[in-house]
mmCIF file of C-alpha atoms and ligand atoms in Angstrom:
data_model
loop_
_atom_site.group_PDB
_atom_site.id
_atom_site.type_symbol
_atom_site.label_atom_id
_atom_site.label_comp_id
_atom_site.label_asym_id
_atom_site.label_seq_id
_atom_site.Cartn_x
_atom_site.Cartn_y
_atom_site.Cartn_z
ATOM 1 C CA UNK I 70 26.109 -94.382 205.801
ATOM 2 C CA UNK I 71 27.792 -91.319 206.161
ATOM 3 C CA UNK I 72 26.636 -87.484 205.967
ATOM 4 C CA UNK I 73 30.147 -85.992 205.647
ATOM 5 C CA UNK I 74 29.026 -84.370 202.412
ATOM 6 C CA UNK I 75 27.141 -82.188 204.956
ATOM 7 C CA UNK I 76 29.057 -79.590 206.780
ATOM 8 C CA UNK I 77 29.573 -79.801 210.501
ATOM 9 C CA UNK I 78 27.277 -76.524 211.157
ATOM 10 C CA UNK I 79 24.445 -77.666 208.656
ATOM 11 C CA UNK I 80 21.947 -77.903 211.253
ATOM 12 C CA UNK I 81 22.613 -73.797 212.194
ATOM 13 C CA UNK I 82 22.659 -73.300 208.462
ATOM 14 C CA UNK I 83 19.416 -75.186 207.816
ATOM 15 C CA UNK I 84 17.876 -73.430 210.731
ATOM 16 C CA UNK I 85 18.808 -69.765 209.631
ATOM 17 C CA UNK I 86 17.059 -70.773 206.053
ATOM 18 C CA UNK I 87 13.962 -71.880 207.507
ATOM 19 C CA UNK I 88 13.840 -68.901 209.783
ATOM 20 C CA UNK I 89 14.352 -66.643 206.882
ATOM 21 C CA UNK I 90 11.371 -68.451 205.369
ATOM 22 C CA UNK I 91 9.464 -67.711 208.151
ATOM 23 C CA UNK I 92 8.959 -71.607 208.295
ATOM 24 C CA UNK I 93 6.921 -71.747 205.246
ATOM 25 C CA UNK I 94 7.417 -73.788 202.294
ATOM 26 C CA UNK I 95 9.045 -71.695 199.170
ATOM 27 C CA UNK I 96 6.822 -73.785 196.885
ATOM 28 C CA UNK I 97 3.197 -74.400 198.403
ATOM 29 C CA UNK I 98 3.347 -71.894 201.049
ATOM 30 C CA UNK I 99 2.348 -74.299 203.710
ATOM 31 C CA UNK I 100 3.269 -72.998 207.162
ATOM 32 C CA UNK I 101 5.489 -75.693 208.932
ATOM 33 C CA UNK I 102 6.500 -76.632 212.332
ATOM 34 C CA UNK I 103 8.318 -74.333 214.439
ATOM 35 C CA UNK I 104 10.815 -75.892 216.856
ATOM 36 C CA UNK I 105 8.719 -74.628 219.847
ATOM 37 C CA UNK I 106 5.538 -75.511 218.187
ATOM 38 C CA UNK I 107 3.392 -77.713 220.481
ATOM 39 C CA UNK I 108 3.085 -81.215 218.508
ATOM 40 C CA UNK I 109 1.010 -83.162 220.993
ATOM 41 C CA UNK I 110 -1.918 -84.664 219.337
ATOM 42 C CA UNK I 111 -0.073 -84.665 215.780
ATOM 43 C CA UNK I 112 0.472 -88.304 214.377
ATOM 44 C CA UNK I 113 3.837 -89.043 213.209
ATOM 45 C CA UNK I 114 2.895 -88.604 209.466
ATOM 46 C CA UNK I 115 0.975 -85.161 210.278
ATOM 47 C CA UNK I 116 4.069 -83.997 211.828
ATOM 48 C CA UNK I 117 6.239 -85.202 208.837
ATOM 49 C CA UNK I 118 3.983 -83.508 206.356
ATOM 50 C CA UNK I 119 4.486 -80.121 207.894
ATOM 51 C CA UNK I 120 7.839 -79.979 208.878
ATOM 52 C CA UNK I 121 10.287 -77.878 206.865
ATOM 53 C CA UNK I 122 13.369 -78.975 205.034
ATOM 54 C CA UNK I 123 16.155 -77.469 203.209
ATOM 55 C CA UNK I 124 16.673 -78.358 199.802
ATOM 56 C CA UNK I 125 19.940 -77.863 197.732
ATOM 57 C CA UNK I 126 19.176 -76.217 194.249
ATOM 58 C CA UNK I 127 22.029 -77.871 192.734
ATOM 59 C CA UNK I 128 21.841 -81.246 194.826
ATOM 60 C CA UNK I 129 25.179 -80.452 196.252
ATOM 61 C CA UNK I 130 25.222 -80.800 200.014
ATOM 62 C CA UNK I 131 28.499 -79.163 200.448
ATOM 63 C CA UNK I 132 27.612 -75.951 198.797
ATOM 64 C CA UNK I 133 25.848 -73.984 201.358
ATOM 65 C CA UNK I 134 25.744 -70.485 199.672
ATOM 66 C CA UNK I 135 22.369 -69.003 200.636
ATOM 67 C CA UNK I 136 21.262 -68.947 196.812
ATOM 68 C CA UNK I 137 21.763 -72.727 196.667
ATOM 69 C CA UNK I 138 19.472 -73.303 199.601
ATOM 70 C CA UNK I 139 15.529 -73.442 199.637
ATOM 71 C CA UNK I 140 13.042 -74.199 202.657
ATOM 72 C CA UNK I 141 10.552 -76.794 201.376
ATOM 73 C CA UNK I 142 8.038 -78.889 203.303
ATOM 74 C CA UNK I 143 8.770 -82.759 203.243
ATOM 75 C CA UNK I 144 6.065 -83.106 200.430
ATOM 76 C CA UNK I 145 7.444 -80.674 198.088
ATOM 77 C CA UNK I 146 11.035 -81.886 198.825
ATOM 78 C CA UNK I 147 10.340 -85.416 198.086
ATOM 79 C CA UNK I 148 8.379 -84.335 195.030
ATOM 80 C CA UNK I 149 11.789 -82.452 193.910
ATOM 81 C CA UNK I 150 13.837 -85.293 194.399
ATOM 82 C CA UNK I 151 11.695 -87.977 192.614
ATOM 83 C CA UNK I 152 10.834 -86.079 189.590
ATOM 84 C CA UNK I 153 14.382 -85.017 188.630
ATOM 85 C CA UNK I 154 17.796 -86.957 188.756
ATOM 86 C CA UNK I 155 19.261 -86.527 191.965
ATOM 87 C CA UNK I 156 22.495 -87.840 193.570
ATOM 88 C CA UNK I 157 20.437 -87.973 197.009
ATOM 89 C CA UNK I 158 18.159 -90.999 197.157
ATOM 90 C CA UNK I 159 15.137 -89.951 199.028
ATOM 91 C CA UNK I 160 15.935 -92.266 201.685
ATOM 92 C CA UNK I 161 18.661 -90.349 202.806
ATOM 93 C CA UNK I 162 16.918 -86.936 202.631
ATOM 94 C CA UNK I 163 16.410 -87.100 206.413
ATOM 95 C CA UNK I 164 20.118 -86.021 206.560
ATOM 96 C CA UNK I 165 18.699 -82.269 205.182
ATOM 97 C CA UNK I 166 16.313 -81.753 207.924
HETATM 98 ZN ZN1 ZN S 375 5.348 -77.323 200.094
HETATM 99 ZN ZN1 ZN S 376 16.590 -81.827 198.433
#
């Protein structure tokens, strides 16, 4: 597996998008975890549910223009990729975190 389609500064870009969204999902408005949030007491699945991810509108991971990026919680993000044709299998979504 290779994540070479993601640019090297993807982590920084993704964090900027999440910060701009104030760590809320653009679709369901769920408040997600910030990096400095206390996650003690949360199960792994609880944590996953409120983890904010960044989705590429056009499904091109190399296209990091602001208008192509959207902050989504894991649930909405998976729904995005299940409902529509995608060139990124859900199993590879972790690369977008
Ligand atoms: Zn959501
Ligand atoms: Zn996506």
